[in-house]
CSV table of C-alpha atoms and ligand atoms in Angstrom, one decimal:
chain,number,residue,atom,x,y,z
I,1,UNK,CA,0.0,0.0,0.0
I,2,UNK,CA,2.6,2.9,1.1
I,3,UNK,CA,4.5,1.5,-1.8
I,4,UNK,CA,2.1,2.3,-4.6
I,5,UNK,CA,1.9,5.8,-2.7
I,6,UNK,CA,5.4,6.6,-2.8
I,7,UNK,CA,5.3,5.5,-6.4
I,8,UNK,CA,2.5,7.9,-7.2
I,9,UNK,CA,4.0,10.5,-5.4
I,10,UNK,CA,7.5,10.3,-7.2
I,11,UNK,CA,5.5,10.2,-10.5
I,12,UNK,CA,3.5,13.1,-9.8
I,13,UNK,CA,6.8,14.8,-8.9
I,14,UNK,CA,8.2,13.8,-11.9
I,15,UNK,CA,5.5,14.8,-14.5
I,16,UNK,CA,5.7,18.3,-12.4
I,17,UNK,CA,9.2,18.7,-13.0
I,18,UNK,CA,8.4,17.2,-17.0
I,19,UNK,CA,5.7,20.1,-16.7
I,20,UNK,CA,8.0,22.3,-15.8
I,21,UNK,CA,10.7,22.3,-18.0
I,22,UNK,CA,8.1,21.4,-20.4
I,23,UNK,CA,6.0,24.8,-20.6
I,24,UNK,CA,9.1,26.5,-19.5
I,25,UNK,CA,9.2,28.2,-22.8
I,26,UNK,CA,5.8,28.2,-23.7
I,27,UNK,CA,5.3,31.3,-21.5
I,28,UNK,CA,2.4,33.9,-22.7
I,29,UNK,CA,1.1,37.6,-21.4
I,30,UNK,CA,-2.5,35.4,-20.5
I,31,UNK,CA,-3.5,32.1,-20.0
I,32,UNK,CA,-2.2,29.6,-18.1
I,33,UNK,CA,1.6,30.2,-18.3
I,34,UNK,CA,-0.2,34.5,-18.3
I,35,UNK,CA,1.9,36.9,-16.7
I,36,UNK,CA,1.0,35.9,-13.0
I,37,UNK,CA,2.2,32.7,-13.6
I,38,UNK,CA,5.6,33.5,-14.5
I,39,UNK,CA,7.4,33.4,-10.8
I,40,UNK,CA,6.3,30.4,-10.8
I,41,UNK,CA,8.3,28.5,-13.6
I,42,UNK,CA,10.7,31.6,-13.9
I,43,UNK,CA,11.9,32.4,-10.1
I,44,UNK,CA,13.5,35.6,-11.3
I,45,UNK,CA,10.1,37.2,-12.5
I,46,UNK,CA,9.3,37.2,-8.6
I,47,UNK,CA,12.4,39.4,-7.9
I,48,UNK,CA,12.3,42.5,-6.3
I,49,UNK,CA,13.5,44.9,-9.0
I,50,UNK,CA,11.6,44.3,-12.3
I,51,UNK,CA,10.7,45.7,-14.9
I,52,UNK,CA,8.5,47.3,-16.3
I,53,UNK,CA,7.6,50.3,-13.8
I,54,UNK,CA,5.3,52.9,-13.6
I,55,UNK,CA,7.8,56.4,-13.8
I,56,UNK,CA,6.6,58.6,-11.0
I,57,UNK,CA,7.8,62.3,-11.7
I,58,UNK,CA,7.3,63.4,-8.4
I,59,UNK,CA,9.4,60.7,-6.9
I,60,UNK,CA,12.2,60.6,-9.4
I,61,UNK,CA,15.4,62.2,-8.1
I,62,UNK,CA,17.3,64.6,-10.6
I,63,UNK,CA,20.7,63.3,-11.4
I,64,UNK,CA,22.9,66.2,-13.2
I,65,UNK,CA,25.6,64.0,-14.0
I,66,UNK,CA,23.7,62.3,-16.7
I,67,UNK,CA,24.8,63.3,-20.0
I,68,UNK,CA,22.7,62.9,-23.1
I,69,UNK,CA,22.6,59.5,-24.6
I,70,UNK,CA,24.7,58.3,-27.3
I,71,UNK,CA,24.0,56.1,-29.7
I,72,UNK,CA,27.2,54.9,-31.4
I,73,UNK,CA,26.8,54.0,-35.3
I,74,UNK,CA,23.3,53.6,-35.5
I,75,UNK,CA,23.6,55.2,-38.7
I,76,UNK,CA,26.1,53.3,-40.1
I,77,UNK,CA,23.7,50.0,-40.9
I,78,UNK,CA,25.9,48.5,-43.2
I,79,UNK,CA,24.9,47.1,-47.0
I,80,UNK,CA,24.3,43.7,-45.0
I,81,UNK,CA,20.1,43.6,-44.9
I,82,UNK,CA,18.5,43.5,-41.1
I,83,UNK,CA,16.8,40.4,-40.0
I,84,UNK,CA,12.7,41.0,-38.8
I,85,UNK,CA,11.6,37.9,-37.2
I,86,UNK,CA,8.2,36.7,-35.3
I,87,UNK,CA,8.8,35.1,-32.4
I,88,UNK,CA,5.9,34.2,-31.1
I,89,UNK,CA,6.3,37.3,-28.6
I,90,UNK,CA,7.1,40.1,-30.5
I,91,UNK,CA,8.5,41.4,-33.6
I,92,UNK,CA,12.3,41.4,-33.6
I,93,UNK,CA,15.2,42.7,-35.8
I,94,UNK,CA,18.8,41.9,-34.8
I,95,UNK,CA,21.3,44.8,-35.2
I,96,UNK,CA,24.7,44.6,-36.5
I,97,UNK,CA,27.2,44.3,-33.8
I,98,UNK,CA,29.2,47.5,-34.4
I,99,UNK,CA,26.4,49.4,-33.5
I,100,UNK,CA,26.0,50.6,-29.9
I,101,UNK,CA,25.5,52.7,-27.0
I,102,UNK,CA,27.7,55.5,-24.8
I,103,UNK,CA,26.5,58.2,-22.0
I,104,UNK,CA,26.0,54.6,-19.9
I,105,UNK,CA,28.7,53.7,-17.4
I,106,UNK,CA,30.3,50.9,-19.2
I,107,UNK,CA,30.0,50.1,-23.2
I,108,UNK,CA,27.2,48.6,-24.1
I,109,UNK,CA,27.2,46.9,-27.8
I,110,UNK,CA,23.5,46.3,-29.3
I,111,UNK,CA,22.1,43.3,-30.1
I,112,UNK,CA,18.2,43.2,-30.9
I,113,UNK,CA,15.4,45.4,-30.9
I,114,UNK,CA,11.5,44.6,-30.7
I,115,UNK,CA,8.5,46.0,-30.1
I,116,UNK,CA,5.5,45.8,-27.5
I,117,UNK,CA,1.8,46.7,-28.1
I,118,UNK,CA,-1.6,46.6,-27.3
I,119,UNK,CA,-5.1,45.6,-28.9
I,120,UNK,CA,-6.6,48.8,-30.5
I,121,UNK,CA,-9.9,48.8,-28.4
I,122,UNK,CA,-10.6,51.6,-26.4
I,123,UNK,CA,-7.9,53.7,-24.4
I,124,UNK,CA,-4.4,53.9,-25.5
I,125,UNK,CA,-2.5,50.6,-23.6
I,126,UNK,CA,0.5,48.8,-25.3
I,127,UNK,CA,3.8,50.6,-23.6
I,128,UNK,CA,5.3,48.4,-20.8
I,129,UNK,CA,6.7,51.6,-19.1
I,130,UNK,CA,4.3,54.5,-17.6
I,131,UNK,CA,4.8,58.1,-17.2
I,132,UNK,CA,2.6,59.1,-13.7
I,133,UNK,CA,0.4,56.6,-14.6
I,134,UNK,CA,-0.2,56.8,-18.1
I,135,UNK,CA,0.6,54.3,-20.9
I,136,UNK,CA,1.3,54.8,-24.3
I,137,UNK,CA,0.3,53.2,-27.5
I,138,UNK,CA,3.4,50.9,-28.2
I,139,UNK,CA,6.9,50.7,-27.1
I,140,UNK,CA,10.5,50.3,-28.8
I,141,UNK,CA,13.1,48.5,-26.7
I,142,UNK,CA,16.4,48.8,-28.0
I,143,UNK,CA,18.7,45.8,-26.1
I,144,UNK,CA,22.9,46.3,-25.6
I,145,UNK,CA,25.0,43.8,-24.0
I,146,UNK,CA,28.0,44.9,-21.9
I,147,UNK,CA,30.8,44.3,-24.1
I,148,UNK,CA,33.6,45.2,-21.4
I,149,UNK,CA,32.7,42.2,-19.0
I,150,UNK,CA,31.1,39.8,-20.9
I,151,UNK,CA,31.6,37.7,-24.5
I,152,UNK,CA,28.3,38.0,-25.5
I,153,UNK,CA,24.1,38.5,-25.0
I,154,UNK,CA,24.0,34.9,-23.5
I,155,UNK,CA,26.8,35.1,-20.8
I,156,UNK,CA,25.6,39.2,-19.8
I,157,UNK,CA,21.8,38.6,-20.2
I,158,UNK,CA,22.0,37.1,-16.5
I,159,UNK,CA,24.9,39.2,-14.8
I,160,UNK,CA,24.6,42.2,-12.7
I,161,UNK,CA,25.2,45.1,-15.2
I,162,UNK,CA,24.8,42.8,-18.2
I,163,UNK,CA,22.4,44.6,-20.7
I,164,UNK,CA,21.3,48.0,-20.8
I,165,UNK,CA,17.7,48.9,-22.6
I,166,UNK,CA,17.0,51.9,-24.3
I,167,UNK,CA,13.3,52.5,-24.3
I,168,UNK,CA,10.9,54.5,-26.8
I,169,UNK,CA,7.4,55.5,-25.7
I,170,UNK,CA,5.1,55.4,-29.3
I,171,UNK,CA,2.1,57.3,-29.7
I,172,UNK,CA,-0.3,57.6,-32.6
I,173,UNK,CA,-0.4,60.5,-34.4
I,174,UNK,CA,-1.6,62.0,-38.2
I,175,UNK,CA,1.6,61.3,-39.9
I,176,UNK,CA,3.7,58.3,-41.1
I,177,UNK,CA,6.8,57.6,-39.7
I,178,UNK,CA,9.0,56.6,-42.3
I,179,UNK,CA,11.7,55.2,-40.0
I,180,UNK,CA,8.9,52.8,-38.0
I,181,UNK,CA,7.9,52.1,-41.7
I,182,UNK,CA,11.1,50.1,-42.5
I,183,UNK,CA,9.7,48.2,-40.1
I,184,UNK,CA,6.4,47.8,-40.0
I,185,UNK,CA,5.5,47.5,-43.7
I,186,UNK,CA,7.1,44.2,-43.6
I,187,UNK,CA,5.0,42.7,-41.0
I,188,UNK,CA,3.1,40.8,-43.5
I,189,UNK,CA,5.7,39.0,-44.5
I,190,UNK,CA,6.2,37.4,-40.8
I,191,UNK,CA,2.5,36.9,-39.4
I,192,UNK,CA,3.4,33.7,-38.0
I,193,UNK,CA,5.2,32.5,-35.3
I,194,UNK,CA,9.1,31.6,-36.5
I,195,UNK,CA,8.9,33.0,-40.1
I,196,UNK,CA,11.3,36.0,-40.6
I,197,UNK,CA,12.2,38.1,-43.6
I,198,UNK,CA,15.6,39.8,-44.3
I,199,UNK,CA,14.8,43.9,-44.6
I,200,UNK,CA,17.1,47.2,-46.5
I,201,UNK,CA,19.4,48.1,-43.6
I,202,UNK,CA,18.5,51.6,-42.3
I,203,UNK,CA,19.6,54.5,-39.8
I,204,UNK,CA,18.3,53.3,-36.6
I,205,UNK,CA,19.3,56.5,-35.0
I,206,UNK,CA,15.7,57.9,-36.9
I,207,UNK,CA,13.7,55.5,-34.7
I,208,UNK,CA,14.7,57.5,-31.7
I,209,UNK,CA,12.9,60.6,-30.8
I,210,UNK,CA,15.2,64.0,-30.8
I,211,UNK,CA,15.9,64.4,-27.6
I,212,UNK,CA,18.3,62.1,-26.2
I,213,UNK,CA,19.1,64.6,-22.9
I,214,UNK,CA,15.8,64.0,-21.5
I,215,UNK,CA,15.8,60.3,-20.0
I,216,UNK,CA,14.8,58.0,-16.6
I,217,UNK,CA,17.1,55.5,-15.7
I,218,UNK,CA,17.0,52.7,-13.4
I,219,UNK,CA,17.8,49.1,-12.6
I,220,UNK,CA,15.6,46.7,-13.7
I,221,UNK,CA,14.8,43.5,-15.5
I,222,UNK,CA,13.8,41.9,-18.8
I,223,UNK,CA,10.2,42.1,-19.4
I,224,UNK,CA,9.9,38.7,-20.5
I,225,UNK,CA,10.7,35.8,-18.8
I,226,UNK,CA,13.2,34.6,-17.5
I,227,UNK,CA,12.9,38.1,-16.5
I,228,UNK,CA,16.8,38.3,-15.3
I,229,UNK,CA,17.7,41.7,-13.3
I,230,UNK,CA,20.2,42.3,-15.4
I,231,UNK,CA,19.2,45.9,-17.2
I,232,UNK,CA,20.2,49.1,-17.0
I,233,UNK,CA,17.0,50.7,-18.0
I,234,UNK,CA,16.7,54.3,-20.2
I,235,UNK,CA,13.3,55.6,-20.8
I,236,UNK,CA,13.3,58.7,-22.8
I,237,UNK,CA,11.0,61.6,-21.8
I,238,UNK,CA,9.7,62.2,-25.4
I,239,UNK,CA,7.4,60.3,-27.6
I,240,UNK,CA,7.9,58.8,-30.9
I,241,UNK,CA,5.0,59.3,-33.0
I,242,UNK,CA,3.8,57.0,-35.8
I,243,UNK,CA,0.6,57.0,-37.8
I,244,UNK,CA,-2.5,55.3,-36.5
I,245,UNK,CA,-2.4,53.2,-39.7
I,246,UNK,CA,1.0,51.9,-38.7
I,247,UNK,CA,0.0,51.6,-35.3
I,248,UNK,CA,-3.0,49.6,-36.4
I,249,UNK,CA,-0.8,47.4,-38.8
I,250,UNK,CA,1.1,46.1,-35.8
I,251,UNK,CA,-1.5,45.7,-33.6
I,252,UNK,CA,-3.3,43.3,-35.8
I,253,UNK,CA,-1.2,41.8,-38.6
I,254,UNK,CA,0.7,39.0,-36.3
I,255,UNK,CA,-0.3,36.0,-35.2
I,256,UNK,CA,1.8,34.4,-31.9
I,257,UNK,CA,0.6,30.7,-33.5
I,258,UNK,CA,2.8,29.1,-35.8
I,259,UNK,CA,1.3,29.1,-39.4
I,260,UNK,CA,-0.1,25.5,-39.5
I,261,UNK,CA,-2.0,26.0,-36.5
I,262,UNK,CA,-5.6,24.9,-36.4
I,263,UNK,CA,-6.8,28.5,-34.9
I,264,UNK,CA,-4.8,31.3,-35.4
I,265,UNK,CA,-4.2,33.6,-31.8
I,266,UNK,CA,-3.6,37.0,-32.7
I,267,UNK,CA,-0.2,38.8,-31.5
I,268,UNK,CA,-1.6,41.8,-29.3
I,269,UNK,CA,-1.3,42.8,-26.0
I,270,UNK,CA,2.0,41.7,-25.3
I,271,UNK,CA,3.2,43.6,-22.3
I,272,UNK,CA,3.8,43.1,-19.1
I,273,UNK,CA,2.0,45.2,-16.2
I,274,UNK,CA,4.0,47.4,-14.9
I,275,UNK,CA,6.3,46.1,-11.6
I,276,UNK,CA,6.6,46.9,-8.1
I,277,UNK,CA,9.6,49.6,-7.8
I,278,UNK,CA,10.2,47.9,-4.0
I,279,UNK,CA,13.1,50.5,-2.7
I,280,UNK,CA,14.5,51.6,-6.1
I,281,UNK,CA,15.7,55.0,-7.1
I,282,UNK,CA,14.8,55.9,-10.5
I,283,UNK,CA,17.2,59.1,-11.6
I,284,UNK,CA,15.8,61.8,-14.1
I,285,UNK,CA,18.5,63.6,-16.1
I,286,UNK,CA,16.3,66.8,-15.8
I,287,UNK,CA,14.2,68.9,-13.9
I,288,UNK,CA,10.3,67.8,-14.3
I,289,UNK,CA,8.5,71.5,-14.9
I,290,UNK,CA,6.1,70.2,-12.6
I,291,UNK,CA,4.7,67.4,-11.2
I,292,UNK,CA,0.9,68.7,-12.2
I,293,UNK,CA,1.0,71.1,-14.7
I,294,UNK,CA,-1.8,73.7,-14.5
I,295,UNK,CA,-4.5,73.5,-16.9
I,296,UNK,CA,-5.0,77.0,-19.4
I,297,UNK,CA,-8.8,76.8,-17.4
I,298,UNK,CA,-7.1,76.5,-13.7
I,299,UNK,CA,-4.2,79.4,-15.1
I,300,UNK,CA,-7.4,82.0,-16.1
I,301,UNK,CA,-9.5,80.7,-13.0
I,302,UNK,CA,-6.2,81.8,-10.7
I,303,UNK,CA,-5.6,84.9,-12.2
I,304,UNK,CA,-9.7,85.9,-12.1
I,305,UNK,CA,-9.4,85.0,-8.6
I,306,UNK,CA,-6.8,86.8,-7.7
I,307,UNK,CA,-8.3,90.1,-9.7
I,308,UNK,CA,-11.4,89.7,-7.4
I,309,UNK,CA,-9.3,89.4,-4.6
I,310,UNK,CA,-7.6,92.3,-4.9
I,311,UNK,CA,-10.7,95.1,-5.7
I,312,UNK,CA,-12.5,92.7,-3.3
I,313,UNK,CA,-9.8,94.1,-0.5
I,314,UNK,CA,-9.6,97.4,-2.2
I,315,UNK,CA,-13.2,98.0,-1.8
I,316,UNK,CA,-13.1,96.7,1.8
I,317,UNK,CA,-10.1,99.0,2.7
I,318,UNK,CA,-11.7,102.0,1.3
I,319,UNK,CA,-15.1,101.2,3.4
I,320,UNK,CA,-13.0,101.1,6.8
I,321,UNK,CA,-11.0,104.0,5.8
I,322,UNK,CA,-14.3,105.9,5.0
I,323,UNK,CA,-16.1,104.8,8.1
I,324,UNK,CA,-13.3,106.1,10.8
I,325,UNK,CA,-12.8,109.1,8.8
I,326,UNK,CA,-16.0,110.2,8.6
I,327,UNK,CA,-16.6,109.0,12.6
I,328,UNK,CA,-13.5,111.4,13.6
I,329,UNK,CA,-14.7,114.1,11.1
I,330,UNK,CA,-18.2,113.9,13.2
I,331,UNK,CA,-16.2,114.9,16.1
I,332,UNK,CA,-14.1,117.1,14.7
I,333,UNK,CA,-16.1,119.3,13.0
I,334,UNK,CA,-17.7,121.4,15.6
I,335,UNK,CA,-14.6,122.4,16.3
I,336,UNK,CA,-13.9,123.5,12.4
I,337,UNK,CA,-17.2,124.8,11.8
I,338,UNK,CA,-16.9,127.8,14.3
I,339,UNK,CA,-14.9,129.4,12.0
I,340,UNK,CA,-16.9,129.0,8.7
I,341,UNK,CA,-14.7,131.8,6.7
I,342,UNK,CA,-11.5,129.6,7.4
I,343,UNK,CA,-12.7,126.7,4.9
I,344,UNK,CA,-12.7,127.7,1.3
I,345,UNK,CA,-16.1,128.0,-0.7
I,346,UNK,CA,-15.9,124.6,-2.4
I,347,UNK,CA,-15.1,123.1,0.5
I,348,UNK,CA,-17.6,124.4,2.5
I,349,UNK,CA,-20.0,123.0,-0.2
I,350,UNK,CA,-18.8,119.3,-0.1
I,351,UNK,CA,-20.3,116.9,1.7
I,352,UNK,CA,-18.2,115.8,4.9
I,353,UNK,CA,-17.4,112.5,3.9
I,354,UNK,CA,-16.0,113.1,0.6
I,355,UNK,CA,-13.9,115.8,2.3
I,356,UNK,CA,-12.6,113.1,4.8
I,357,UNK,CA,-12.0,110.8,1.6
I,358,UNK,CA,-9.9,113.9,0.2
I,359,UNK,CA,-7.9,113.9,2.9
I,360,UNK,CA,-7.2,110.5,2.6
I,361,UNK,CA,-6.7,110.7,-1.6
I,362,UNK,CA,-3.8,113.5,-1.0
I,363,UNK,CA,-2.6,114.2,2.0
I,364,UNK,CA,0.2,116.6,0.8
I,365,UNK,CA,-2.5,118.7,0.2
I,366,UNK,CA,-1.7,121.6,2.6
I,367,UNK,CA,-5.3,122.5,2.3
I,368,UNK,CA,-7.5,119.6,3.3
I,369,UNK,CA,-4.4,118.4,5.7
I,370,UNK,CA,-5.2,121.6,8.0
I,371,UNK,CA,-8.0,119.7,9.7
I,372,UNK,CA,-5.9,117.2,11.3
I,373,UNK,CA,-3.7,118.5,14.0
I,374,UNK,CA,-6.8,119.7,15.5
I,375,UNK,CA,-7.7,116.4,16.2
N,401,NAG,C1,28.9,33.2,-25.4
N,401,NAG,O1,30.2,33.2,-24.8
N,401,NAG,C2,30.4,32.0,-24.0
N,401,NAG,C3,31.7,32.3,-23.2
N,401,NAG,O2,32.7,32.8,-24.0
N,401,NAG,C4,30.5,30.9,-25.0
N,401,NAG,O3,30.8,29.7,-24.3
N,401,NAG,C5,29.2,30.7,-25.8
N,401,NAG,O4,29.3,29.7,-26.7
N,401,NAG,C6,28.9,32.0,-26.4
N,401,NAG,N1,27.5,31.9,-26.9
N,401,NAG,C7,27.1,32.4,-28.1
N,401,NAG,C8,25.7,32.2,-28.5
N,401,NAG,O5,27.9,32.9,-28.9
N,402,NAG,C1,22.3,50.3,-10.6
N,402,NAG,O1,23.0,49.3,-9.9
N,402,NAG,C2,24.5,49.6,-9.9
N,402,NAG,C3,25.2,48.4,-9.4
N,402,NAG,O2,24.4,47.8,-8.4
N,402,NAG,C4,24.7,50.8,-9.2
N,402,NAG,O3,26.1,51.1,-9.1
N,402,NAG,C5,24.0,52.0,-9.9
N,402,NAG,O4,24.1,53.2,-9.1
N,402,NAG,C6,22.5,51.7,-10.0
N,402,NAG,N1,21.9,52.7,-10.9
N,402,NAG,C7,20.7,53.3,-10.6
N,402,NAG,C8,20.2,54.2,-11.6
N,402,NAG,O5,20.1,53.0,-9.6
C-alpha cells in the first residue's frame, strides 16, 4: 500500500518537473503560463526589482551627471540587410554588432530590438513603461550587452550590469513615420510565429525621438521571462510618433501561433504590467517642470481669482477707511465749523465725507491736511 503511494507520489513529482521544463518556454502575457504565472516556472520574475515600472515624476530624483545618450553607429547600418523575425512574442530585428551605445557607465554593444503593443480597443494601452500613470500606445526596446565584462548576450543577459535597454514611448499620431515604416511595412511577411524576412538596412538613429538629454534610468529586469535583473533601464521623456495606420498594422497583422496551427491567436497585448519599484531610485536627467502642470482653465480661474481678490480688499479697505474718517470728522467738525470763513467756498459745499475721503486721496495737500492737528 505505502509502496504504490510513494510510487504515485514520485511520479506526480516527476510529471511536475516534466511540466516544468516542459512549458518552461511556452510562457504567454494570458492564460495559463499568463503573466501571473511567470514566478512560478521563472523564479527571477518574482524578484524584487523588475521591470517594467510605472515612472513617478514626483518621486524621481534629478541626477545632473547624466549626460545625453549616445548612440554609437546607428547610422552606419551597413549594406548587409537587417533580420525582422516573429517570435511568437514580439517582432524582432537583430542589429549589426558594431552598433552601440555610450552616455552609460560601461560600453554597451547592441544586439536586438522589438517591439511591445496593445489591442486597438478603447484607451491607448501597449507601452510596458508609464509616465505618472499613463501608458502609451506601443513601445520600442532597444537591447545592448555589456561588451567590457562579458563575450556576448547569452553570458551578460543574467549578470549584474549585463544589458542596458533603451526605451521609446510610441504614440499615434496623423503622420507616417517613415523610420517605423522600414519596419512595420514588412510585418506581413512574418505573421506567423518563426517566419522572418531579411529587410534594407536603415539608420536606426531615426527610430529615436530627438531628444536624447531627456531620460529616466533605473535598474531593472527583462520584461519577458526569465525576467533576469540584469538591465540598466533608459526611458526617454519624449514620444515617438507613428501614424494610426502603422500603429493599427502592428496591432493586428501577427499572429503568436505558428502558421499550420488549427486556430490562429492574434499577436496583441503583449506587455507586461508594470512592476513593483520595492526601494529603487529611478534618476531623471532633468528637472520635471512640474509634477501637475496647471491646466489653461485652472491658469485664467487663478488669475480671475486673484483680480477679485484684490478690488475685493480694495473696496473693503476704502469702506473702513471711509467709516473712521467720517466717525472722527463727526467729532471734529464742531470744532472746524466755528470758523466758517477759514474753509474755502468749495469746501464748505462738499459733503463731509467726501472731504474726509480727500484727505485721505492727497494728504500733501496743505489745504485739506489743516484739519488734522486739530484732532
Ligand atoms: C557566449 O560566450 C560564451 C563564453 O565565451 C561561449 O561559451 C558561448 O558559446 C557564447 N554563446 C554564443 C551564443 O555565442
Ligand atoms: C544600478 O546598480 C548599480 C550596481 O548595483 C549601481 O552602481 C547603480 O548606481 C544603479 N543605478 C541606478 C540608476 O540606480
Amino acid at each position: 500500500m505505502g509502496l504504490v503511494w510513494i510510487t504515485v507520489a514520485v511520479l506526480l513529482l516527476f510529471l511536475k518537473f516534466v511540466n516544468c521544463s516542459g512549458t518552461a518556454k511556452e510562457w504567454t502575457y494570458a492564460g495559463a503560463v499568463g503573466q501571473s504565472e511567470w514566478a512560478e516556472f521563472f523564479p527571477d520574475c518574482g524578484g524584487s526589482s523588475q521591470s517594467p515600472i510605472n515612472l513617478d515624476t514626483s518621486h524621481t530624483l534629478h541626477d545632473p551627471t547624466l549626460v545625453p545618450v549616445q548612440p554609437l553607429a546607428y547610422n552606419q547600418p551597413g549594406n548587409k540587410p537587417f533580420i525582422l523575425s516573429n517570435n511568437g512574442h514580439t517582432v524582432q530585428m537583430t542589429l549589426p554588432r558594431w552598433m552601440g551605445v555610450a552616455g552609460l557607465p560601461l560600453h554597451y554593444s547592441a544586439v536586438q530590438l522589438h517591439l511591445h503593443w496593445g489591442n486597438g480597443v478603447g484607451v491607448a494601452t501597449g507601452s510596458e513603461h508609464t509616465i505618472n500613470g499613463l501608458s502609451s500606445s506601443a513601445e520600442l526596446h532597444i537591447v545592448h550587452y555589456n561588451a567590457e565584462f562579458y563575450a556576448n548576450m547569452t553570458e551578460a543577459k543574467t549578470q549584474e550590469n549585463g544589458l542596458a535597454v533603451l526605451g521609446v514611448l510610441i504614440e499615434a499620431g496623423e503622420e507616417t513615420n517613415q523610420a517605423y515604416g522600414r519596419i512595420l511595412n514588412y510585418l506581413d511577411h512574418i505573421r506567423y510565429a518563426g517566419q522572418q524576412v531579411a529587410i534594407p538596412a536603415f539608420d536606426v538613429r531615426l527610430l529615436l525621438p530627438n531628444d536624447l538629454g531627456q531620460y529616466f534610468r533605473y535598474n531593472g529586469s527583462l520584461t519577458t521571462p526569465p525576467c533576469h535583473q540584469s538591465v540598466l533601464w533608459t526611458i526617454f521623456n519624449e514620444r515617438v510618433k507613428i501614424s494610426h495606420l502603422q500603429l493599427m498594422k502592428l496591432e493586428t497583422l501577427l499572429f503568436s501561433s505558428k502558421a499550420e496551427a488549427a486556430e490562429p491567436t492574434a499577436l496583441q497585448d503583449n506587455f507586461r504590467v508594470t512592476q513593483p519599484l520595492n526601494n529603487r531610485t529611478v534618476l531623471s536627467s532633468f528637472i520635471h517642470v512640474s509634477a501637475k502642470m496647471y491646466t489653461t482653465g485652472e491658469i485664467i480661474a487663478i488669475v480671475i481669482g486673484s483680480l477679485c481678490g484684490c478690488v475685493g480688499l480694495a473696496v473693503i479697505i476704502r469702506f473702513i477707511v471711509k467709516t473712521i474718517r467720517s466717525t472722527s470728522s463727526w467729532d471734529v467738525l464742531p470744532s472746524i465749523r466755528p470758523a466758517p470763513q477759514h474753509s474755502t467756498k468749495d469746501m464748505a459745499k462738499e459733503p463731509k465725507q467726501d472731504m474726509a475721503l480727500k484727505t485721505t486721496s492727497d494728504p500733501t495737500n496743505p489745504e485739506e491736511a489743516t484739519p488734522q492737528p486739530e484732532t
